[in-house]
Short mmCIF file of C-alpha atoms (C1' of nucleotides) in Angstrom, two decimals:
data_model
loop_
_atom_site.label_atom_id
_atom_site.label_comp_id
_atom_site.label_asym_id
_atom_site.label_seq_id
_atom_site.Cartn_x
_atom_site.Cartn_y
_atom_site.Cartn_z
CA UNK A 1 -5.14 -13.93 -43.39
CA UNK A 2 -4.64 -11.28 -40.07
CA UNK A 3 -0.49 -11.65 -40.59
CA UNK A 4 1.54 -9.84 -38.31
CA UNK A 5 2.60 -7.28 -40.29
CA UNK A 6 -1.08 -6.28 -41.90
CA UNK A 7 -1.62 -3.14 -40.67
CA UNK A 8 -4.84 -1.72 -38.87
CA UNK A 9 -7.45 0.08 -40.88
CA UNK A 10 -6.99 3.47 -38.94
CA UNK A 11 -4.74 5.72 -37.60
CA UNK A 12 -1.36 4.16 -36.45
CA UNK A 13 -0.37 4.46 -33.01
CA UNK A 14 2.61 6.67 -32.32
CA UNK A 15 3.70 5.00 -29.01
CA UNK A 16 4.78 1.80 -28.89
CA UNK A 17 1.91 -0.45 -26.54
CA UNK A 18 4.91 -2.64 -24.96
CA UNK A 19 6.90 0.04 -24.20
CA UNK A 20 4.55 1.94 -22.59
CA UNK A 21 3.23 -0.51 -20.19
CA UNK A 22 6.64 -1.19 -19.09
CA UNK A 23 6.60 2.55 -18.01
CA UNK A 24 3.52 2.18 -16.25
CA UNK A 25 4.31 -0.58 -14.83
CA UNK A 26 7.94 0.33 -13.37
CA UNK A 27 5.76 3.12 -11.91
CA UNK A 28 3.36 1.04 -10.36
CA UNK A 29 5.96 -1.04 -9.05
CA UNK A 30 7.42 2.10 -7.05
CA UNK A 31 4.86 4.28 -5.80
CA UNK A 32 1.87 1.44 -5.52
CA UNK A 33 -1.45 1.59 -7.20
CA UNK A 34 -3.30 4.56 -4.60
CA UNK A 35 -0.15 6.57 -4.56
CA UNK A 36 -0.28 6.85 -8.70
CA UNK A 37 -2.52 8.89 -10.69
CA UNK A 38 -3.60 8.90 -14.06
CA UNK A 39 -1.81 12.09 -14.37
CA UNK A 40 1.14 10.50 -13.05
CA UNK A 41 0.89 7.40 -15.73
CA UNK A 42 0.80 10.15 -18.72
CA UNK A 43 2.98 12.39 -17.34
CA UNK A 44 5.53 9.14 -17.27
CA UNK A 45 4.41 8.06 -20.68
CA UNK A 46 3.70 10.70 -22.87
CA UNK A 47 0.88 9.20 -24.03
CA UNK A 48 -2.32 11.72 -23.97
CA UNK A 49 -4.78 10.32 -21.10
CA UNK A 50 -7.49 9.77 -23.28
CA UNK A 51 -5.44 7.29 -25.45
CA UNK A 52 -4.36 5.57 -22.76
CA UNK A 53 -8.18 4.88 -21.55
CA UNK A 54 -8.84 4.03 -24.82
CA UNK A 55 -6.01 1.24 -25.23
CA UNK A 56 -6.05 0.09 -22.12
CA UNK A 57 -9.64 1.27 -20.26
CA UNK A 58 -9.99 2.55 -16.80
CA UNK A 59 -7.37 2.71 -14.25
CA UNK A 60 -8.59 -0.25 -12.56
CA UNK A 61 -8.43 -2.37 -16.21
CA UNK A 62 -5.02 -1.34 -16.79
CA UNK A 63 -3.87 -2.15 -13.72
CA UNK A 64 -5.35 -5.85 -13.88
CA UNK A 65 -3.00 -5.76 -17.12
CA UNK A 66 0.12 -4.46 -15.79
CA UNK A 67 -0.37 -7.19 -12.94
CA UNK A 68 -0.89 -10.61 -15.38
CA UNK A 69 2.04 -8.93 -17.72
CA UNK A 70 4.03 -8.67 -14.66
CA UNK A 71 2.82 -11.92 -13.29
CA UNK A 72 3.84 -13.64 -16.75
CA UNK A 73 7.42 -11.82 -16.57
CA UNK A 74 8.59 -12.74 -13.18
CA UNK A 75 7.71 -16.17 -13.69
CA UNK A 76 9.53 -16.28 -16.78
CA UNK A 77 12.50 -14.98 -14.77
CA UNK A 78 12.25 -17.03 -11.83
CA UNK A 79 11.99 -20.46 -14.22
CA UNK A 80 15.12 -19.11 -15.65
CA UNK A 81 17.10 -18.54 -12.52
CA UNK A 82 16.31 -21.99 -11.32
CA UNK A 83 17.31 -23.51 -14.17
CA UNK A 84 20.65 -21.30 -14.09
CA UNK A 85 21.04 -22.18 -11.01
CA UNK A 86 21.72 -25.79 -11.30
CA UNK A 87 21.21 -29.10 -9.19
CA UNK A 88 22.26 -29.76 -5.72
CA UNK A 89 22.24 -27.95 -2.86
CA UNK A 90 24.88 -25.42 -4.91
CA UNK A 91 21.75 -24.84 -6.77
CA UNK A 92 20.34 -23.43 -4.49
CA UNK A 93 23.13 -21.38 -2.70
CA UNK A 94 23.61 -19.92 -6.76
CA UNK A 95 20.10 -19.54 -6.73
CA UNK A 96 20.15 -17.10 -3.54
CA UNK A 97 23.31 -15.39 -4.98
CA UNK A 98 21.23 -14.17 -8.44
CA UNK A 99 18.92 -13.08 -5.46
CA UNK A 100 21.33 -10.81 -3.79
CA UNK A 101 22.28 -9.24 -7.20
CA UNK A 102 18.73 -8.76 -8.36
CA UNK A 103 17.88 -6.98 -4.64
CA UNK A 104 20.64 -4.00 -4.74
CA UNK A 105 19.88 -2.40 -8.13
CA UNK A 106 17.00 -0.57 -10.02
CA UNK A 107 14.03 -2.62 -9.63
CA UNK A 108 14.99 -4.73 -7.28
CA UNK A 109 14.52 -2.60 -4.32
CA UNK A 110 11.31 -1.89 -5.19
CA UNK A 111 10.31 -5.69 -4.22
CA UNK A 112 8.22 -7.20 -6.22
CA UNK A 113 4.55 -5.47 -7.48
CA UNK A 114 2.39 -8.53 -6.80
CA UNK A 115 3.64 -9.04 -3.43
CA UNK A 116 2.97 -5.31 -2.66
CA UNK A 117 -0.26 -4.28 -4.31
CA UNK A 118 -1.41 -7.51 -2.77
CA UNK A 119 -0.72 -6.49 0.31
CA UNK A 120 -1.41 -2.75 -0.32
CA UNK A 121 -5.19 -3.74 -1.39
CA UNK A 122 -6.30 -6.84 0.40
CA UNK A 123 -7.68 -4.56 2.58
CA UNK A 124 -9.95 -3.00 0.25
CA UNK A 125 -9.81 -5.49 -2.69
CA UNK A 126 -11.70 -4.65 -5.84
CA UNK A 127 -10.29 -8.07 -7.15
CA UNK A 128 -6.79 -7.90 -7.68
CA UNK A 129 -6.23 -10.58 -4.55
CA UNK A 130 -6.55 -13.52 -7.26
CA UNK A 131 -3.39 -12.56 -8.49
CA UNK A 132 -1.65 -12.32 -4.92
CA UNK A 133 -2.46 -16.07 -4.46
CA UNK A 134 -1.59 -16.97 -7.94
CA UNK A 135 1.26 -15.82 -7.89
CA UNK A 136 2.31 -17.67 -4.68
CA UNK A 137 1.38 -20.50 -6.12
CA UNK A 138 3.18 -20.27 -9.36
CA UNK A 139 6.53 -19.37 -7.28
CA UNK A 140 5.97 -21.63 -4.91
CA UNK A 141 6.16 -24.76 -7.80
CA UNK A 142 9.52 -23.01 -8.70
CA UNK A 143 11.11 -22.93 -5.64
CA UNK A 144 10.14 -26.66 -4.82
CA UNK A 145 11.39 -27.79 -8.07
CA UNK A 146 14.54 -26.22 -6.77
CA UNK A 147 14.72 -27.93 -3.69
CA UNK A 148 13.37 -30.87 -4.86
CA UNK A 149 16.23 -31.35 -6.68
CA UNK A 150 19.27 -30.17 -4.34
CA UNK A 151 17.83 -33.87 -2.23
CA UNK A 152 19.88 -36.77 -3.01
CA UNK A 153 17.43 -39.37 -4.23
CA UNK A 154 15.62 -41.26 -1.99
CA UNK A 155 16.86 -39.44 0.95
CA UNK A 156 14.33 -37.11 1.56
CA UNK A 157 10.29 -37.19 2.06
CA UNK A 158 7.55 -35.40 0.49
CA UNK A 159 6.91 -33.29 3.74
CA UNK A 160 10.48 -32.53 4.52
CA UNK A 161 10.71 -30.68 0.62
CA UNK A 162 7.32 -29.03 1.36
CA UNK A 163 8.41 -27.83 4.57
CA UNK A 164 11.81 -26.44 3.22
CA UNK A 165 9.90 -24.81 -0.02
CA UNK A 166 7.65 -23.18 2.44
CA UNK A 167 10.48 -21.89 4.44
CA UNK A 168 12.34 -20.83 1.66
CA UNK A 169 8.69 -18.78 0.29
CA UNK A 170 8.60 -17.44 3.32
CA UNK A 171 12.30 -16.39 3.86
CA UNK A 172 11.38 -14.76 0.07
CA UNK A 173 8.83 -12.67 1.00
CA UNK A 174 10.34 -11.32 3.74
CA UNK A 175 13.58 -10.49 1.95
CA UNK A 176 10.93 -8.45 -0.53
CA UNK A 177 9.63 -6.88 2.29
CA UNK A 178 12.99 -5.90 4.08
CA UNK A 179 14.26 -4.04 0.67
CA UNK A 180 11.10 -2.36 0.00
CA UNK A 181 11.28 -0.61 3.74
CA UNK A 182 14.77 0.65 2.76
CA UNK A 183 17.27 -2.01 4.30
CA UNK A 184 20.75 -1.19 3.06
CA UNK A 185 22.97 -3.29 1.08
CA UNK A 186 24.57 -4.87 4.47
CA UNK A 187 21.37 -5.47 5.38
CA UNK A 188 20.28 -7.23 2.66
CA UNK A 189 23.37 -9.33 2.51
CA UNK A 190 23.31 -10.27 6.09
CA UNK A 191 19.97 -11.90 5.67
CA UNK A 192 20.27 -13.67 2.84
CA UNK A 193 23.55 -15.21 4.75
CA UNK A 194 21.56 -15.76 7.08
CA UNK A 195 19.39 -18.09 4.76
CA UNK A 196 22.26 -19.73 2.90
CA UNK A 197 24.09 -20.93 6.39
CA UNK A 198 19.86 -22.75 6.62
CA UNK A 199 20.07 -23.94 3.17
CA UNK A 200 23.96 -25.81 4.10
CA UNK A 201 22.70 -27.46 7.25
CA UNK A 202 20.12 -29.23 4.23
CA UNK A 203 23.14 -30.99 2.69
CA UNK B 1 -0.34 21.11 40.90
CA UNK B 2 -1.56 19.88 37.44
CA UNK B 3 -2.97 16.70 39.14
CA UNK B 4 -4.80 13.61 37.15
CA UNK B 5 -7.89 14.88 37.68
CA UNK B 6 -7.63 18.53 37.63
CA UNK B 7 -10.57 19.07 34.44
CA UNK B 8 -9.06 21.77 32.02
CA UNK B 9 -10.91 24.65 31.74
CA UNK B 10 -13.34 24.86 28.20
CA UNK B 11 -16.10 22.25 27.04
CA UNK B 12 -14.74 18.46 27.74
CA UNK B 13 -14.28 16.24 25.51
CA UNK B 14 -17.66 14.11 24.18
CA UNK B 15 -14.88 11.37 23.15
CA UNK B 16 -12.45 9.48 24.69
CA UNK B 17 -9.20 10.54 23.26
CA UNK B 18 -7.39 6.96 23.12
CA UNK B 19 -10.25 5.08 22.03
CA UNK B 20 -10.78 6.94 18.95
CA UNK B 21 -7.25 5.95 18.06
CA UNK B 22 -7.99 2.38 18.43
CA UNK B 23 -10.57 2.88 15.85
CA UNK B 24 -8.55 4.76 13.51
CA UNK B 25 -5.78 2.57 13.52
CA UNK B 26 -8.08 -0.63 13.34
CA UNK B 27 -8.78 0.74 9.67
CA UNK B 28 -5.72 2.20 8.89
CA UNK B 29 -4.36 -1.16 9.61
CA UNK B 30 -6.99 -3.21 7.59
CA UNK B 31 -7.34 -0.35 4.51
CA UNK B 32 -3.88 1.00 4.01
CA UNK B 33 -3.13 4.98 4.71
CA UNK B 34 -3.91 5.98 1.06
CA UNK B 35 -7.20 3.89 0.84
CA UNK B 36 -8.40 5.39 4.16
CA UNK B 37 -10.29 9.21 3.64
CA UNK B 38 -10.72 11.49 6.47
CA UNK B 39 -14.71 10.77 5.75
CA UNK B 40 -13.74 6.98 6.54
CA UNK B 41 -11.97 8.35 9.87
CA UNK B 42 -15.36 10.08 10.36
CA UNK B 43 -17.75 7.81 9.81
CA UNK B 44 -15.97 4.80 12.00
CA UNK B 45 -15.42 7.44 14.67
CA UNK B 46 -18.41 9.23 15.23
CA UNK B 47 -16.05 12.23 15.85
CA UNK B 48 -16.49 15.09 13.48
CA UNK B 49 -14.20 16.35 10.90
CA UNK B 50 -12.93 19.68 12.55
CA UNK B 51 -12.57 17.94 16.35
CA UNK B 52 -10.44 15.21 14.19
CA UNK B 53 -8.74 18.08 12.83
CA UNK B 54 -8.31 20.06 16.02
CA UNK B 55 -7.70 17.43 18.04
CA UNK B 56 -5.08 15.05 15.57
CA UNK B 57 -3.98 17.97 13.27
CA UNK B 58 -3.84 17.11 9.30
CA UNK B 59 -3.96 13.13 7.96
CA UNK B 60 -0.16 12.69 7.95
CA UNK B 61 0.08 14.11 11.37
CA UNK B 62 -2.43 11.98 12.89
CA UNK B 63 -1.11 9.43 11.09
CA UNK B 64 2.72 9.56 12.80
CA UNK B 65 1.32 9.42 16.01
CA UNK B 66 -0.96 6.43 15.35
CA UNK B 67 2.50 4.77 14.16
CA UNK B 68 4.11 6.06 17.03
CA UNK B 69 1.52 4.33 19.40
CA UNK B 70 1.16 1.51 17.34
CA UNK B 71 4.85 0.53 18.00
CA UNK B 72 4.77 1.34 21.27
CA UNK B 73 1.96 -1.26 21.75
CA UNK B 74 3.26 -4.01 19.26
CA UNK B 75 6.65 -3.51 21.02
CA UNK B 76 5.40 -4.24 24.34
CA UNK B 77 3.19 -7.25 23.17
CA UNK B 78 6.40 -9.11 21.60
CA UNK B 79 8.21 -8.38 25.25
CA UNK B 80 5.63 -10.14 26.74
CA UNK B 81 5.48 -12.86 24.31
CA UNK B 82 9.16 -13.34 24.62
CA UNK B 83 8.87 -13.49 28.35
CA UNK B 84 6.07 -15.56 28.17
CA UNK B 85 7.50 -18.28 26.01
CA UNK B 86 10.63 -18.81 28.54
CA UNK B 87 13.75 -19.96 27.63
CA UNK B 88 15.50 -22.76 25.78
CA UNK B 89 14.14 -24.50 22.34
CA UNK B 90 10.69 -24.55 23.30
CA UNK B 91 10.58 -21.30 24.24
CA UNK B 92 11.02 -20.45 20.36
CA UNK B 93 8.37 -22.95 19.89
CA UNK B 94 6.48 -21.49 22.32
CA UNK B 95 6.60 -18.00 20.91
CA UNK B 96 5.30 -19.50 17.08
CA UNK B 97 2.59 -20.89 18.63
CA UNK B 98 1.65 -17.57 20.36
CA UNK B 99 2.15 -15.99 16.45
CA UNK B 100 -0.05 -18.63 15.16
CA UNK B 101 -3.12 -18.15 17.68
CA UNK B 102 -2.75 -14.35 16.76
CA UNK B 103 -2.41 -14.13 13.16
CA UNK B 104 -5.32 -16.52 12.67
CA UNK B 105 -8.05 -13.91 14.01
CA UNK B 106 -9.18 -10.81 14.67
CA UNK B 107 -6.59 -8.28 13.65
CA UNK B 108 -4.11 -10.73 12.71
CA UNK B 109 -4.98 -11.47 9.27
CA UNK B 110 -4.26 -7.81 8.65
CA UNK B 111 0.00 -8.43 9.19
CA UNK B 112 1.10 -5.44 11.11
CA UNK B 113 0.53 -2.13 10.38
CA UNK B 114 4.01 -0.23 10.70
CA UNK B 115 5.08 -3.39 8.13
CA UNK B 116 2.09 -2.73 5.77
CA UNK B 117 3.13 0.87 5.98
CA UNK B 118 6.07 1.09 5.38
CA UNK B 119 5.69 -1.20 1.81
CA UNK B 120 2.99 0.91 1.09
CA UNK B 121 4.80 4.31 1.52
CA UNK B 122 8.17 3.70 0.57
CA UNK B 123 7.87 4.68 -3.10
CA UNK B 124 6.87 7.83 -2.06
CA UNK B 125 7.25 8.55 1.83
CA UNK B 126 6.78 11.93 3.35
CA UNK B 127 8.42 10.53 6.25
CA UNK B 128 6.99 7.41 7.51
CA UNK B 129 10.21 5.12 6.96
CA UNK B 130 12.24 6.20 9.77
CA UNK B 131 8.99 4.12 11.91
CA UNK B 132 9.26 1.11 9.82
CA UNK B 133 13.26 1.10 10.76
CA UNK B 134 12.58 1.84 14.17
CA UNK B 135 10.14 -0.94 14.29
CA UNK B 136 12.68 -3.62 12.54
CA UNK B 137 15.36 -2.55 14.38
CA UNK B 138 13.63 -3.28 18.21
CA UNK B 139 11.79 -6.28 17.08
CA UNK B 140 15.29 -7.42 15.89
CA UNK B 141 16.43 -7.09 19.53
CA UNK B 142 13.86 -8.62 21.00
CA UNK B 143 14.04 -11.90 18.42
CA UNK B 144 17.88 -12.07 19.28
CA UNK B 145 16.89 -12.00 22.90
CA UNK B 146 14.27 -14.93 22.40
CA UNK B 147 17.16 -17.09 20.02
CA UNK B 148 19.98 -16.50 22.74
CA UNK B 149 18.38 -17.81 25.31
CA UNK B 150 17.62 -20.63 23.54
CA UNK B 151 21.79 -21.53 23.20
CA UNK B 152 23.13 -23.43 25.54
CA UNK B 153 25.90 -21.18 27.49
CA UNK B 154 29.16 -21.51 25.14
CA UNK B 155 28.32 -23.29 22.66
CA UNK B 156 26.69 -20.74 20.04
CA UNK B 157 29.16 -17.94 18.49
CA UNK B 158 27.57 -14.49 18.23
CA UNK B 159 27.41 -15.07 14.22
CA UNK B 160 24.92 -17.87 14.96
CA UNK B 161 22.91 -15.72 16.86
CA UNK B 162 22.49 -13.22 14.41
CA UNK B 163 22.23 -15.30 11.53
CA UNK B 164 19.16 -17.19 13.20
CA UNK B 165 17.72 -13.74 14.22
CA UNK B 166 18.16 -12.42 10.69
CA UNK B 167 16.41 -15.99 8.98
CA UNK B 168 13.77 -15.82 11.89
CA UNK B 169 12.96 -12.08 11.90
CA UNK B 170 12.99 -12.25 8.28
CA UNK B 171 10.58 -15.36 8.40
CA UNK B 172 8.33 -13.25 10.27
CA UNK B 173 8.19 -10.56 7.91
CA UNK B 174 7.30 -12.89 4.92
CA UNK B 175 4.55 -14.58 7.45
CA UNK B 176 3.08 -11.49 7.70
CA UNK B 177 2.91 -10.54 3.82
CA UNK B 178 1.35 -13.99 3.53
CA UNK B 179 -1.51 -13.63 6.09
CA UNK B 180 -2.25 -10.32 4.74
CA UNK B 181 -2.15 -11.43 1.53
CA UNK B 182 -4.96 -13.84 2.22
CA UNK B 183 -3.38 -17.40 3.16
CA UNK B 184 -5.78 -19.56 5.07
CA UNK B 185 -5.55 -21.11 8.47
CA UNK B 186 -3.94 -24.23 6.31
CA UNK B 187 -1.31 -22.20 4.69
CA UNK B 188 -0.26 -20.12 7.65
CA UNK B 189 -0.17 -23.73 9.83
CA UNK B 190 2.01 -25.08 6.95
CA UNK B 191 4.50 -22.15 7.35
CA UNK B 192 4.68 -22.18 11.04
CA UNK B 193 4.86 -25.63 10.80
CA UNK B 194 8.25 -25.23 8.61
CA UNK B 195 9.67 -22.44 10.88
CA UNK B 196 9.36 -25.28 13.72
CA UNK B 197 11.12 -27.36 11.67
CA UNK B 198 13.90 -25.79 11.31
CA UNK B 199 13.74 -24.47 14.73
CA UNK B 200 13.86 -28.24 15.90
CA UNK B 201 17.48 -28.44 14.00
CA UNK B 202 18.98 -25.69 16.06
CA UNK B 203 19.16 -27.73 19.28
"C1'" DC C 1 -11.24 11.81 -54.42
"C1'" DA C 2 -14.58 10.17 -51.03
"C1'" DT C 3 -15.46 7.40 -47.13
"C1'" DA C 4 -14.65 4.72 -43.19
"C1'" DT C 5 -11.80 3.81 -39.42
"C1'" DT C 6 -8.71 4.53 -35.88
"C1'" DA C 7 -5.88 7.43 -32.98
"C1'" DA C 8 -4.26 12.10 -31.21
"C1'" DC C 9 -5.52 15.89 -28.77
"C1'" DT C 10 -8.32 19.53 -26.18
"C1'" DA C 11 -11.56 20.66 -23.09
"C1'" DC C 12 -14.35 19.55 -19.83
"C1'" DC C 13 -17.36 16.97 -16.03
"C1'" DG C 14 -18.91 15.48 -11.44
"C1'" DC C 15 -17.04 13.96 -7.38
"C1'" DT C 16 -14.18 13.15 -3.61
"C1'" DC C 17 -10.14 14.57 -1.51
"C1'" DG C 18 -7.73 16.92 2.54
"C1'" DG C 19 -8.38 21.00 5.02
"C1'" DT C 20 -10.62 25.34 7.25
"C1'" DA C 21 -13.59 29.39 8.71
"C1'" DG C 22 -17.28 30.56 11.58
"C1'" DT C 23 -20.76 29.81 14.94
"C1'" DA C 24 -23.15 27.46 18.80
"C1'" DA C 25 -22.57 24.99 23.13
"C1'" DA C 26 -20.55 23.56 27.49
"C1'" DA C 27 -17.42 23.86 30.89
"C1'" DT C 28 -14.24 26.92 34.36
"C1'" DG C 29 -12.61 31.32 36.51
"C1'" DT C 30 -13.51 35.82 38.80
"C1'" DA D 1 -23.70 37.24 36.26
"C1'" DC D 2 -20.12 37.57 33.02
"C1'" DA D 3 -15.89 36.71 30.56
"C1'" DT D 4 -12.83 33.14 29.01
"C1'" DT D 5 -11.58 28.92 27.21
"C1'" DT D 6 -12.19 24.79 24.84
"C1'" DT D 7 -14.89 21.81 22.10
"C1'" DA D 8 -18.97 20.44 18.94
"C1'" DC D 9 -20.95 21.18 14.76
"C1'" DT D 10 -22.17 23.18 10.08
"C1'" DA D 11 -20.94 24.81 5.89
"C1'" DC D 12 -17.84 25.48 2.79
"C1'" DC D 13 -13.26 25.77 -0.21
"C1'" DG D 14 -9.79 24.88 -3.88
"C1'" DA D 15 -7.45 21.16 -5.83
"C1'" DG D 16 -6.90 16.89 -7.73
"C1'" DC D 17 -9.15 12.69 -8.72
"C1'" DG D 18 -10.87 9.19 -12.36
"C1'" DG D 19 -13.29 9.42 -16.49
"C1'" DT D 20 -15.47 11.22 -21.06
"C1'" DA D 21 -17.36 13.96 -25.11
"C1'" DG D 22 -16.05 16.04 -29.20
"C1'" DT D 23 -12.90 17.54 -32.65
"C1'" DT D 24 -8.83 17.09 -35.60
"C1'" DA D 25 -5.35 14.25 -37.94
"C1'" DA D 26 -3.60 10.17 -40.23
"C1'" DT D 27 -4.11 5.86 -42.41
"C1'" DA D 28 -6.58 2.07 -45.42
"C1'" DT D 29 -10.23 0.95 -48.68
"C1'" DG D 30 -13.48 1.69 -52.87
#
DNA sequence: CATATTAACTACCGCTCGGTAGTAAAATGT
DNA sequence: ACATTTTACTACCGAGCGGTAGTTAATATG
């Protein structure tokens, strides 16, 4: 029996493993992967470098952590916003409005670390692009669900859904991409008006 | 007189000046500023270290004047597009179809470099946003300029405008990130194909 | 207490990074 | 011819990079 509170044979850690990746990863998230050393990462964490190559191996290893952690995260959070956010085309406009609150504090602004590092290293992938697409995939089965199910039924067809869920990706990424190059709150509200006046001409 | 063609006085040049920038921004633009070294700069060059040096001054500084050109270019190659596509509703149709012959090839499935920049920088910029804002601020102009001549005279308020500018512009953005981030010719057709959609409802 | 196991911690390694000094070569000016 | 100016080219520098070996400390097991 390996119960969850038998401890290991040897010495016990003195950081907490969960913690500490959230601190690598929130630095990740705002200077990119090139941009932060693995002086940075223990400087942030505390955590000697040598026990952080031995928990999580090289800085290419960890990072392909951090990512499928992350990956696992903001899927959690986006499954929960849609299903906060209701049916109906309300649904969505409550969807976009969680959006807006998310985008003008802490993380937030930092957009979102899949969408950058996959952009910051398709150019010179080692093999972190798998995530990139997996991850549009996996939001992309969100945010159909969503619209999917602000259409009355029977009113609208397959293609007209797929074309609005790819719209509504699209708009997505580019909202990431407008408050990671420093777009002000005004900014940041005007264009996601700018996407719920779209979303009411759907009603 | 300091005429065209009046030689200056020491050893010319072995390269030409501008078309060593075209290489160096071709792989700043596919690799990223961080993931490019000055040996990289060398090597697709041909131009040695020191001339670099002498001629471009340190990485950053060469670096703000490929930006500088680069937006100077990409500026002038949306004017034209705009013109190009012509006025009304199909104009704007026009104009997507111009994005989707681009981004398909060559350079295109690279997104655009001042964008890519900008995202990758912005954790930790030196000074390189005041170029992305620069850049989102004229191609913002010349989007609204496309979208208002597509209104028939009176009947769209200046809110319109801007909203469609702000859902459009920001619809380009995210079709960058997704090129770059590796969508096929399918997946970018699918997108375009949705932006023409809702293009189609503006009329 | 002895041993095995695991982690903390220090010190270090080879390499690549951005950047530069110093010299040889090619042009112009007088 | 000679000096001046500008560039080409070689060789090199200190710093920071990612990564590791080796030692000390803390726990469990026998």
């Amino acid at each position: 029996m390996s119960g969850a509170n038998m401890r290991s044979r040897g010495r016990p850690r003195l950081f907490d493993e969960d913690a500490v990746l959230d601190e690598l990863t929130a630095l990740f998230w705002r200077k990119g992967y090139s941009q932060t050393s693995m002086a940075d990462l223990v400087d942030a964490s505390g955590v000697h470098k040598s026990s952080l190559y031995s928990t999580f191996g090289t800085k290419e290893e960890l990072f392909a952590k951090i990512l499928q952690r992350y990956l696992a995260a903001r899927m959690g959070m986006f499954s929960k916003l849609v299903e906060q956010a209701g049916p109906g085309i309300d649904g969505i406009h409550a969807f976009l409005e969680m959006l807006r609150g998310d985008l003008v504090s802490g993380t937030g602004q930092w957009g979102c670390l899949l969408v950058n590092s996959s952009s910051e290293l398709s150019g010179t992938a080692p093999g972190f692009e798998d995530f990139g697409v997996a991850f549009r995939k996996e939001l992309r089965e969100r945010l159909r669900a969503l619209i999917r199910q602000a259409e009355p039924e029977g009113t609208a067809s397959t293609r007209v859904t797929d074309q609005r869920t790819d719209l509504f990706m699209t708009f997505m990424l580019g909202l990431n991409l407008t408050v990671r190059g420093g777009a002000d709150e005004n900014e940041i509200g005007r264009v996601i008006d700018a996407m719920q006046a779209t979303v009411d001409t759907w009603r």
